[in-house]
mmCIF file of C-alpha atoms in Angstrom:
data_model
loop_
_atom_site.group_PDB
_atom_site.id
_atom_site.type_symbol
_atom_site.label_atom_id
_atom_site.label_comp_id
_atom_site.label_asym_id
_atom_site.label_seq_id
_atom_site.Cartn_x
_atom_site.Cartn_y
_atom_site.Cartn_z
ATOM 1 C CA UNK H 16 100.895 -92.926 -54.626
ATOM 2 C CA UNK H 17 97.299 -91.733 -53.550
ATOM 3 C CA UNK H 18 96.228 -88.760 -54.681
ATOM 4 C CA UNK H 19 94.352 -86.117 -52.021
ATOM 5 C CA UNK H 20 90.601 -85.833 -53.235
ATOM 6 C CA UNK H 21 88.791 -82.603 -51.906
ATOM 7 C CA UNK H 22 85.709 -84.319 -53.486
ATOM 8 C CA UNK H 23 85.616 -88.540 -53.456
ATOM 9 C CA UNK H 24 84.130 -89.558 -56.510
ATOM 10 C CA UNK H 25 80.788 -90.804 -57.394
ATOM 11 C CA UNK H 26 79.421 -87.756 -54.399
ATOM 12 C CA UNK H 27 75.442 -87.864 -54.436
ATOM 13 C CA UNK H 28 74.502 -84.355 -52.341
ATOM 14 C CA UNK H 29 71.043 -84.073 -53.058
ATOM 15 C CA UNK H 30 71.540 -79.761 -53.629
ATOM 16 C CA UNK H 31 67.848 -79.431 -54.800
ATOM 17 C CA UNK H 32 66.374 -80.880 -52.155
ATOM 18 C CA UNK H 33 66.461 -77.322 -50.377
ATOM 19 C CA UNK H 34 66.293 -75.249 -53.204
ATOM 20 C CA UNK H 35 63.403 -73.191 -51.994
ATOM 21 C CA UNK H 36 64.922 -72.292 -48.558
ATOM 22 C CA UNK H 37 68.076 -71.713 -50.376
ATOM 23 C CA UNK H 38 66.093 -69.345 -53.080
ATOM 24 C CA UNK H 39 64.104 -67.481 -49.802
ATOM 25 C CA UNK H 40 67.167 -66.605 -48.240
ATOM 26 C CA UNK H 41 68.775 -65.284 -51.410
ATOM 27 C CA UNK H 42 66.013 -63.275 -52.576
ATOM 28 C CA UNK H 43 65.458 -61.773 -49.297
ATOM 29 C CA UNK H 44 69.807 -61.021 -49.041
ATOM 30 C CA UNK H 45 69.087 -59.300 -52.852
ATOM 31 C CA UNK H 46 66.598 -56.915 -51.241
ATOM 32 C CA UNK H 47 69.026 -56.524 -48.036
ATOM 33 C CA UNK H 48 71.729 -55.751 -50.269
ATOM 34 C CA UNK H 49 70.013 -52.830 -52.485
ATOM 35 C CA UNK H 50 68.183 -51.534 -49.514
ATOM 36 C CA UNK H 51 72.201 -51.058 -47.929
ATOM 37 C CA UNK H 52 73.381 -49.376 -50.786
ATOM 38 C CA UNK H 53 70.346 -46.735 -51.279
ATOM 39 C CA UNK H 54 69.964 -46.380 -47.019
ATOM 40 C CA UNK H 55 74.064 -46.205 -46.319
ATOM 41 C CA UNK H 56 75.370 -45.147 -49.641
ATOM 42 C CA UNK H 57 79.016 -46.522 -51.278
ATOM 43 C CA UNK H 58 82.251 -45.025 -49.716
ATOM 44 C CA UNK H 59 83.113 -43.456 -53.190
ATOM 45 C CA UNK H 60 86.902 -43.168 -53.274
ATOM 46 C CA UNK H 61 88.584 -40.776 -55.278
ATOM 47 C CA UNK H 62 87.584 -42.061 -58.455
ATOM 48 C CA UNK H 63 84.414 -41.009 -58.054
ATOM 49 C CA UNK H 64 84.038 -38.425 -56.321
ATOM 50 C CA UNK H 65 87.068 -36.220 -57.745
ATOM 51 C CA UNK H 66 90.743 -35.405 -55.496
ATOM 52 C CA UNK H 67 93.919 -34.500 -55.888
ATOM 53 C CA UNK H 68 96.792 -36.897 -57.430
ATOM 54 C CA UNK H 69 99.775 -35.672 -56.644
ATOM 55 C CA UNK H 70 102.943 -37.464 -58.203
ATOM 56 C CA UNK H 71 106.134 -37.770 -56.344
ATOM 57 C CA UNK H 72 109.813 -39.289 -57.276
ATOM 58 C CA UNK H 73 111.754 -40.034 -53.636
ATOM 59 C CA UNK H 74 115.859 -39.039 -55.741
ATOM 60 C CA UNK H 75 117.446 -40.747 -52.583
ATOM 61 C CA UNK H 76 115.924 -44.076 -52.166
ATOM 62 C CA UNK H 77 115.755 -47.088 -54.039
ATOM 63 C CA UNK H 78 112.575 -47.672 -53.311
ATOM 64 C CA UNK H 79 109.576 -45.382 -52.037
ATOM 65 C CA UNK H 80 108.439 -45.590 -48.056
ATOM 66 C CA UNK H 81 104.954 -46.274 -49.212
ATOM 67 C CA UNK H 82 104.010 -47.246 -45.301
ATOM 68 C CA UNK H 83 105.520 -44.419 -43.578
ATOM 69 C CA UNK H 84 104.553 -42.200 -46.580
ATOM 70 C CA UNK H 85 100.761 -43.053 -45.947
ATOM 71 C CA UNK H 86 101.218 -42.558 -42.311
ATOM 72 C CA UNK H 87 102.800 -39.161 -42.312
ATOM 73 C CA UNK H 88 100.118 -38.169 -44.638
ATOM 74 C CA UNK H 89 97.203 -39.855 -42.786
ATOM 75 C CA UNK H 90 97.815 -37.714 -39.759
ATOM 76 C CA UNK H 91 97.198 -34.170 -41.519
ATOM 77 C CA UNK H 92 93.538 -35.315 -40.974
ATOM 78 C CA UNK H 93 92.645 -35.331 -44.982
ATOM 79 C CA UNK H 94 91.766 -38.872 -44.826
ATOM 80 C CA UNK H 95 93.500 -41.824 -46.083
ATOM 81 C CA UNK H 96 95.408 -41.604 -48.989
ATOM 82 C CA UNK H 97 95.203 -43.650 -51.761
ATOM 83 C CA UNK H 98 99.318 -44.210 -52.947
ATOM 84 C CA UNK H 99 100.215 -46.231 -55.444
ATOM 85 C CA UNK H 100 103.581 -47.313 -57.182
ATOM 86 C CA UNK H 101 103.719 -46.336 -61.130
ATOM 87 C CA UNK H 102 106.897 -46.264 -63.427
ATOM 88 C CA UNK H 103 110.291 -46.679 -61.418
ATOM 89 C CA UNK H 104 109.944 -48.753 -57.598
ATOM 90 C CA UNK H 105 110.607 -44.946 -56.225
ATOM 91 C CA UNK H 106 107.576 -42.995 -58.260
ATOM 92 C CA UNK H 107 104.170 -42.834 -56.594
ATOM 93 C CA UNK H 108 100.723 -41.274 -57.005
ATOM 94 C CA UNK H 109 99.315 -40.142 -54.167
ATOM 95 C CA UNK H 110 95.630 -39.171 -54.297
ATOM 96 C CA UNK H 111 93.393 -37.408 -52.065
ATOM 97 C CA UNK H 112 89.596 -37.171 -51.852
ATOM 98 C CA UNK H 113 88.275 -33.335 -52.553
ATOM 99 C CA UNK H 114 87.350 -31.546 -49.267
ATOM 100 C CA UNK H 115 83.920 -30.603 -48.285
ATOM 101 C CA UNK H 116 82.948 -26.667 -48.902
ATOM 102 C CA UNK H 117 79.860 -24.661 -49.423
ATOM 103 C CA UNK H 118 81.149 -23.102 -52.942
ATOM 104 C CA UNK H 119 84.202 -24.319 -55.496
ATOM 105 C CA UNK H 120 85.400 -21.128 -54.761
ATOM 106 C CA UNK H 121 86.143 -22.754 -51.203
ATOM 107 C CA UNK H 122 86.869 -25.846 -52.424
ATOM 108 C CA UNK H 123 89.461 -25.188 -54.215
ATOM 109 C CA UNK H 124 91.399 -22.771 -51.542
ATOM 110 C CA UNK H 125 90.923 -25.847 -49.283
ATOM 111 C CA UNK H 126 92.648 -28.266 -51.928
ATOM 112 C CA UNK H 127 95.474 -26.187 -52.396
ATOM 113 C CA UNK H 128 95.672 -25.986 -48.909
ATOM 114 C CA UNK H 129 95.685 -29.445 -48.465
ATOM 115 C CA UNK H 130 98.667 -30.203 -51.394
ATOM 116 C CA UNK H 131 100.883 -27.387 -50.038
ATOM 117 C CA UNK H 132 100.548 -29.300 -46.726
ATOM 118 C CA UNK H 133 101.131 -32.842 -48.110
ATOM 119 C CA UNK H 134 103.830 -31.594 -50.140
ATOM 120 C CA UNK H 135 105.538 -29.868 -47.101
ATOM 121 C CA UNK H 136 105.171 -32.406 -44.938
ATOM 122 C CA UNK H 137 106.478 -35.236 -47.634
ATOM 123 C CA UNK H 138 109.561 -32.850 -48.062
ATOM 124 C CA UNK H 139 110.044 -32.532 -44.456
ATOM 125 C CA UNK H 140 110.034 -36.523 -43.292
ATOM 126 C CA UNK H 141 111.891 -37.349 -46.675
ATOM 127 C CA UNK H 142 114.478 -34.954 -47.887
ATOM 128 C CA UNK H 143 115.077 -35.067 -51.501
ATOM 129 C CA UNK H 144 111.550 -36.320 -52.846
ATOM 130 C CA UNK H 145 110.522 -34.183 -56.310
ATOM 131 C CA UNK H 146 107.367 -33.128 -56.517
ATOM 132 C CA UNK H 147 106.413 -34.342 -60.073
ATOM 133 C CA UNK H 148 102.951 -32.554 -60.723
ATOM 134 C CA UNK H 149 99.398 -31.949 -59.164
ATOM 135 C CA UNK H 150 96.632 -33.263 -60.825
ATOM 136 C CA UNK H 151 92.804 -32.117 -59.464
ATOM 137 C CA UNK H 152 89.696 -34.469 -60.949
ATOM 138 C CA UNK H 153 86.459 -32.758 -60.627
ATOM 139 C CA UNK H 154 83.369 -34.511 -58.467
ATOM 140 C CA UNK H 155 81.567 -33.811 -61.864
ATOM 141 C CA UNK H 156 83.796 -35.808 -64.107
ATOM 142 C CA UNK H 157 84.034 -38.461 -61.368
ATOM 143 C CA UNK H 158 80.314 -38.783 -61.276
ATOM 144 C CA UNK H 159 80.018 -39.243 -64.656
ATOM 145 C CA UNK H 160 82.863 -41.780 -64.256
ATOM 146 C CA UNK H 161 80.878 -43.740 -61.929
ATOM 147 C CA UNK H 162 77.822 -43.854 -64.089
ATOM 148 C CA UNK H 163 80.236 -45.553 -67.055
ATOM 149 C CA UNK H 164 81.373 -47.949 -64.860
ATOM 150 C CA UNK H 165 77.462 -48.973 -63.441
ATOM 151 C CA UNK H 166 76.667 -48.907 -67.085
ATOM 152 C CA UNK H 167 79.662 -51.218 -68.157
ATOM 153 C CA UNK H 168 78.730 -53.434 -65.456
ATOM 154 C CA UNK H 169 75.036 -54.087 -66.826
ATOM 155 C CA UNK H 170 75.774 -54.764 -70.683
ATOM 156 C CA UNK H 171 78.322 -57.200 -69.562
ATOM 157 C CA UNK H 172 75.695 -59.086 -67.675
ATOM 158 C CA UNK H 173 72.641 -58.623 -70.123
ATOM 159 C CA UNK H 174 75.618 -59.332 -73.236
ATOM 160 C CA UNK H 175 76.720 -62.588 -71.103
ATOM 161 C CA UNK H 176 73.127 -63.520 -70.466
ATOM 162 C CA UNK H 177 72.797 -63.183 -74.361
ATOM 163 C CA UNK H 178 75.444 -65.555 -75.106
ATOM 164 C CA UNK H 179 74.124 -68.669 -72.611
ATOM 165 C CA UNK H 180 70.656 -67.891 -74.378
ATOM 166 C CA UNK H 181 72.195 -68.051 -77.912
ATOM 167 C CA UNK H 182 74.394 -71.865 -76.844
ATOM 168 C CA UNK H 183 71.819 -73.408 -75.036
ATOM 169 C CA UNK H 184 68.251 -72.354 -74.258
ATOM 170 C CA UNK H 185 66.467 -69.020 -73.114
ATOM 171 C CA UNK H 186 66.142 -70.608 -69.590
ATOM 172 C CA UNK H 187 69.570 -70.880 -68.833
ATOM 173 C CA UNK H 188 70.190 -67.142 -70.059
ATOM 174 C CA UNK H 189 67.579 -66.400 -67.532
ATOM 175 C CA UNK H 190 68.751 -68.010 -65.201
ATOM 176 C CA UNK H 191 72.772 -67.129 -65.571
ATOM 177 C CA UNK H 192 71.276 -63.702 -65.573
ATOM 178 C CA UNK H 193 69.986 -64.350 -62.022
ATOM 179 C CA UNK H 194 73.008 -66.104 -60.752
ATOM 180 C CA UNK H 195 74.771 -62.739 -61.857
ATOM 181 C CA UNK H 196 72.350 -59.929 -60.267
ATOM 182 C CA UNK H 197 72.434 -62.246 -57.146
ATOM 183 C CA UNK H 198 76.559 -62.389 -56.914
ATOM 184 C CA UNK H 199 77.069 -58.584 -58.085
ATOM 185 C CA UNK H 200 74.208 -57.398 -55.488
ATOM 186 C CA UNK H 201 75.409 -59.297 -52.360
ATOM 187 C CA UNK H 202 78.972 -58.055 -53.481
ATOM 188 C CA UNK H 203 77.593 -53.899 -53.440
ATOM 189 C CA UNK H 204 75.635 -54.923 -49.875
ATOM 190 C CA UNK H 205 78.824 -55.658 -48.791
ATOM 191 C CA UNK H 206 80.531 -52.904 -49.345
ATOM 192 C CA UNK H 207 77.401 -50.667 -48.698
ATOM 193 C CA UNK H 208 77.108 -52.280 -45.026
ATOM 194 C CA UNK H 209 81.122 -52.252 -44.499
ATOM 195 C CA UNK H 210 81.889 -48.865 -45.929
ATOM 196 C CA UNK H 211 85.062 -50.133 -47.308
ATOM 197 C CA UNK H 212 86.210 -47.531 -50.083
ATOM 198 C CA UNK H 213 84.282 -48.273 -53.636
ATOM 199 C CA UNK H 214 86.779 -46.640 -56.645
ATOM 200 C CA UNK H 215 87.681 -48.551 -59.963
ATOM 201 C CA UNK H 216 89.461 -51.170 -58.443
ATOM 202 C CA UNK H 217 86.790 -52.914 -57.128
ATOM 203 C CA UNK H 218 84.889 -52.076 -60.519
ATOM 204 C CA UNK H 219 87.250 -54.078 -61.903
ATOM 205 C CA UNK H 220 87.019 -56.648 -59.260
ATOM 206 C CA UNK H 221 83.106 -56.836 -59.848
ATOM 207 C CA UNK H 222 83.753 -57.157 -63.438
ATOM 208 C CA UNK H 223 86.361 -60.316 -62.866
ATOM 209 C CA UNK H 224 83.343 -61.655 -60.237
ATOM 210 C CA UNK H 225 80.979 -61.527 -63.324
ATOM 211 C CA UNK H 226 83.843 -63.752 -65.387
ATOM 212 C CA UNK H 227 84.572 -66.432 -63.063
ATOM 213 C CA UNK H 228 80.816 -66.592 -61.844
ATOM 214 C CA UNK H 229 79.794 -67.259 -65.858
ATOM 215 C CA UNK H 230 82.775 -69.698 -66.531
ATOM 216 C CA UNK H 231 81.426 -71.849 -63.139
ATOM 217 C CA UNK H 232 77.618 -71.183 -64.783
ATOM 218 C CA UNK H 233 78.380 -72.624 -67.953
ATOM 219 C CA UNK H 234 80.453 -75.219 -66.580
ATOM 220 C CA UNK H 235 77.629 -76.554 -65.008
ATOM 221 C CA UNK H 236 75.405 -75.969 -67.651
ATOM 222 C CA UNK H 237 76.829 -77.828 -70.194
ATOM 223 C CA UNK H 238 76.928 -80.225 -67.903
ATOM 224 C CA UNK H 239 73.242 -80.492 -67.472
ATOM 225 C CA UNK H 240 72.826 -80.017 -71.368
ATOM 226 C CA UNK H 241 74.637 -83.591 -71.689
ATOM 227 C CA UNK H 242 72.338 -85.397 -69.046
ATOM 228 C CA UNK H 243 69.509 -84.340 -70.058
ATOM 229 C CA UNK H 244 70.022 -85.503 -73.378
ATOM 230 C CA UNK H 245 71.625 -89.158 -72.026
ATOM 231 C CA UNK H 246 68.921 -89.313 -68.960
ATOM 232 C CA UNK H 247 65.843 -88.939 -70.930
ATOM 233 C CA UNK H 248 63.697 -91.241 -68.363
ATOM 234 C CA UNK H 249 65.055 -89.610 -65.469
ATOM 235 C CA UNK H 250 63.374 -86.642 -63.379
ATOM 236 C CA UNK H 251 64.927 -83.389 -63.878
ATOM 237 C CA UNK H 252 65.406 -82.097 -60.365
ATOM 238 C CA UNK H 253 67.945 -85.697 -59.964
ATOM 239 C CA UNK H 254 69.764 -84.443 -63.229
ATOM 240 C CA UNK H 255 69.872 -81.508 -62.209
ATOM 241 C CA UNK H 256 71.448 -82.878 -58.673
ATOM 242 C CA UNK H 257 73.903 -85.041 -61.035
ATOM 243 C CA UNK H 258 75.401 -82.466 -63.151
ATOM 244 C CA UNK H 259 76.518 -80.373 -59.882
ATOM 245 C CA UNK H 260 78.023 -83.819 -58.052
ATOM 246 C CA UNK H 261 79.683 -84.524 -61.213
ATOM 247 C CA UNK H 262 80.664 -80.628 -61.943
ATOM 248 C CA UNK H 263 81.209 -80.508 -58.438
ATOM 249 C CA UNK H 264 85.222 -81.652 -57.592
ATOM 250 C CA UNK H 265 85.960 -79.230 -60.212
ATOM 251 C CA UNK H 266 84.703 -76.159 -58.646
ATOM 252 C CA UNK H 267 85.548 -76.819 -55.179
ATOM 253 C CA UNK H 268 89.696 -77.158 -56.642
ATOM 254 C CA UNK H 269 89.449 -74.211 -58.363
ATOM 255 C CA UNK H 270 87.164 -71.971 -56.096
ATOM 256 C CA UNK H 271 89.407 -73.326 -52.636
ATOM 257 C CA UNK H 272 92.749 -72.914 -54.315
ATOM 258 C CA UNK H 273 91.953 -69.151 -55.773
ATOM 259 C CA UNK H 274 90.315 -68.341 -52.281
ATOM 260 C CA UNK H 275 93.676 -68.810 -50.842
ATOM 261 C CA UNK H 276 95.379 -66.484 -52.574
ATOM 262 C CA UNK H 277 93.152 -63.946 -52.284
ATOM 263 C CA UNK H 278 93.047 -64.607 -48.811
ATOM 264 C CA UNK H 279 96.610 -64.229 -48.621
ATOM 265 C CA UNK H 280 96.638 -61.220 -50.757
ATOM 266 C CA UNK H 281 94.211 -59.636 -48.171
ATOM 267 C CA UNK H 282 96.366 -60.180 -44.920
ATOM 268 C CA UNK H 283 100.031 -59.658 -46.250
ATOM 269 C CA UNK H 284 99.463 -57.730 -49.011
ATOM 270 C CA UNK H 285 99.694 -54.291 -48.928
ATOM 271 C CA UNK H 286 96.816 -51.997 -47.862
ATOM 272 C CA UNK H 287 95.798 -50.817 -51.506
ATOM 273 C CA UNK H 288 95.002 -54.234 -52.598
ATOM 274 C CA UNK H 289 92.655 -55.325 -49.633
ATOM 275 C CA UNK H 290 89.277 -54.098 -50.887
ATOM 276 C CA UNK H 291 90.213 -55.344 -54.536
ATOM 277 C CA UNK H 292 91.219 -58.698 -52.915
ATOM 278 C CA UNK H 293 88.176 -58.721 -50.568
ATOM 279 C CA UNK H 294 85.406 -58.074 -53.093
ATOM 280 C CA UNK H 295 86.782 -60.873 -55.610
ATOM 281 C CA UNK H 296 87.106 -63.628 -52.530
ATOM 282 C CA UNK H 297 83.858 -62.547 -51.670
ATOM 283 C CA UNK H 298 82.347 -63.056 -54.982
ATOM 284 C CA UNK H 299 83.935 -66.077 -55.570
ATOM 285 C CA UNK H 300 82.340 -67.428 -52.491
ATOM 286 C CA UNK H 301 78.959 -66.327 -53.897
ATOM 287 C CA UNK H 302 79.664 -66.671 -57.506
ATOM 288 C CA UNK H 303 80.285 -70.863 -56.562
ATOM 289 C CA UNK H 304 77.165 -70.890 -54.157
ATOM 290 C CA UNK H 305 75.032 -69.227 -56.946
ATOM 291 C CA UNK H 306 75.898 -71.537 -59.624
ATOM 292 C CA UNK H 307 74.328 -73.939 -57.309
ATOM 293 C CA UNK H 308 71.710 -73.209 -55.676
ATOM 294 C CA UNK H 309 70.679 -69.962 -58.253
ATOM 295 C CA UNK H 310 71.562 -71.166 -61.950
ATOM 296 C CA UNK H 311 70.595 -74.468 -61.047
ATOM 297 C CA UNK H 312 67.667 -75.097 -59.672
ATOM 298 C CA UNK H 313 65.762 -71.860 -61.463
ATOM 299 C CA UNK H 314 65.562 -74.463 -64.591
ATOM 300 C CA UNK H 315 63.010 -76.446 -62.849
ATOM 301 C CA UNK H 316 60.069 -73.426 -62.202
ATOM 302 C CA UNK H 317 61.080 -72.586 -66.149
ATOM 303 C CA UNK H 318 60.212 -75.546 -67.196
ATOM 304 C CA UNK H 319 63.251 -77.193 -68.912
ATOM 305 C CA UNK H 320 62.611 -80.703 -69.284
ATOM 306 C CA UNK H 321 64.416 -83.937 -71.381
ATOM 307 C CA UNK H 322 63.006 -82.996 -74.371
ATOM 308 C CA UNK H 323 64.405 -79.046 -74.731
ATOM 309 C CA UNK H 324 67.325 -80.638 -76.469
ATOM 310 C CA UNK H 325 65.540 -82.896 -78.652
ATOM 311 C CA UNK H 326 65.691 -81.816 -82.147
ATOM 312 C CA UNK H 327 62.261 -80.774 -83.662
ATOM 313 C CA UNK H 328 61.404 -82.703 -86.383
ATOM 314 C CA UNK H 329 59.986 -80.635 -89.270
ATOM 315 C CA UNK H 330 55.967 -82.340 -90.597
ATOM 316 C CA UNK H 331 57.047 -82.277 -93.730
ATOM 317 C CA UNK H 332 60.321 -84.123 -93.424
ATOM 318 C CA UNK H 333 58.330 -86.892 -91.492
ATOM 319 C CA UNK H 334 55.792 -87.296 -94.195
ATOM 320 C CA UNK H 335 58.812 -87.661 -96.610
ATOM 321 C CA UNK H 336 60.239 -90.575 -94.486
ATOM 322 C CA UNK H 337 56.698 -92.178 -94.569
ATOM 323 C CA UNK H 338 56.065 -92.271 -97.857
ATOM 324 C CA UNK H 339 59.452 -93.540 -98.630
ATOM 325 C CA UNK H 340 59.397 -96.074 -95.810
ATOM 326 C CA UNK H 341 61.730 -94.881 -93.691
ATOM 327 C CA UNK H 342 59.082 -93.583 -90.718
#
């Protein structure tokens, strides 16, 4: 029986070779990408930017009409709604972003107005749903919610970028570090230039990116870690080149066969799941292309050569061995 090989064995891509182009047209996607999210803004969703959740229990059905409920709701003119299953298959949260108004005063008469019309309108296409409770988040608290989550996202990179400096060398902290501002930047340029909603979903999404980016880093470092201490003759842009061949039937398998479900996820799954599903294929597109040509080839301009792994011998303990005739 022959196996199917995504990879053959023994591949000899020469990834370096255009490792400056490659670093060009990343750097100058970086600077795209921030330039999209401070000229365009995010699409905050109601997470950040404070709603209404209201919470609903449809008594006569099994299950609730989460597609009809969103459409009934949608044309109101509100916006999308965000709904959600919680609890039994027949409970949902619905949540609505705050409306625009020149005082809270306003604001708030237009967000009652808003759940007395959802709420009408839900018990008029579905007889017999309960009304469970109205929650309102302020844009205040939301704000600050954001900032957390901005916040959360940078010690996890600069703690991660800790850790690769503490098990190898300072170089590949650096340069996981890069790999990771590179992935989570293209990722908010995406959404910046799309407009697709931003909420805690995709927080979380960003935060799974950072994961499976590092775990496909250090993969390939450790990789490079062993040649470089079994190649010691050899020039370290063609280790370099042989750690990702060798790395590299391993990463395609995983990165292909998680791409398809996400894919998947993104075209039959239902509509609340799309932007979470689209930001982590996304990154893992850019998260596998960074660990290449980012993580990589960065080791080169910091100097890492066959010797960063060779233990330094202390002068003292060598004029030990000399005088006892070991040297």
């Amino acid at each position: 029986m022959k196996l199917l090989k995504l990879v053959p064995d023994n591949t000899n891509i020469r990834f370096l070779r255009w490792r400056l182009p490659f670093y060009v047209v990343s750097v100058i996607l970086i600077a795209a990408s921030w330039a999209a999210v401070f000229a365009n803004g995010l699409n905050m969703g109601v997470d950040f930017v404070g709603g209404q959740m209201i919470r609903a229990t449809f008594t006569q059905d099994a299950e609730a009409p989460v597609p009809e409920l969103r459409a009934d709701i949608a044309k109101l003119g509100y916006g999308d709604p965000v709904i959600q299953r919680f609890g039994q298959p027949n409970e949902v949260s619905i949540r609505m972003r705050l409306p625009e108004a020149a005082s809270d005063t306003a604001a708030k008469d237009l967000a009652d107005q808003m759940t007395r019309s959802i709420t009408a309108e839900m018990q008029k296409s579905h007889p017999g749903v309960r009304i469970d409770g109205v929650d309102s988040v302020s844009g205040k608290v939301s704000g600050e919610l954001f900032q957390t989550g901005m916040l959360a996202l940078g010690a996890a990179m600069l703690a991660i970028s800790i850790y690769i400096w503490i098990r190898f060398e300072w170089q590949f902290g650096v340069g996981a570090l890069f790999a990771l501002v590179h992935d989570v930047s293209l990722t908010l340029g995406l959404f910046a230039v799309t407009q697709m909603e931003f909420d805690l979903n995709i927080v979380a999404a960003i935060l799974a990116i950072i994961g499976y980016s590092l775990n496909d880093t250090i993969v390939v470092y450790d990789r490079i870690r062993e040649n470089l201490k079994k190649f010691r003759k050899m020039p370290v842009d063609e280790i370099l080149d042989l750690s990702v061949n060798e790395t590299l039937s391993r990463t395609v398998m995983t990165s292909l066969l998680t791409l398809i479900v996400l894919v998947a996820l993104m075209f039959v799954g239902p509509a609340s799941t799309f932007g979470f599903a689209t930001a982590i294929a996304f990154g893992i597109f850019v998260g596998t292309y960074s660990s290449i040509y980012m993580a990589a080839p960065i080791l080169i301009w910091l100097r890492v050569t066959t010797n960063s792994f060779v233990p330094v011998e202390d002068p003292m303990d060598k004029q030990e061995k000399l005088i006892r005739g070991e040297g």
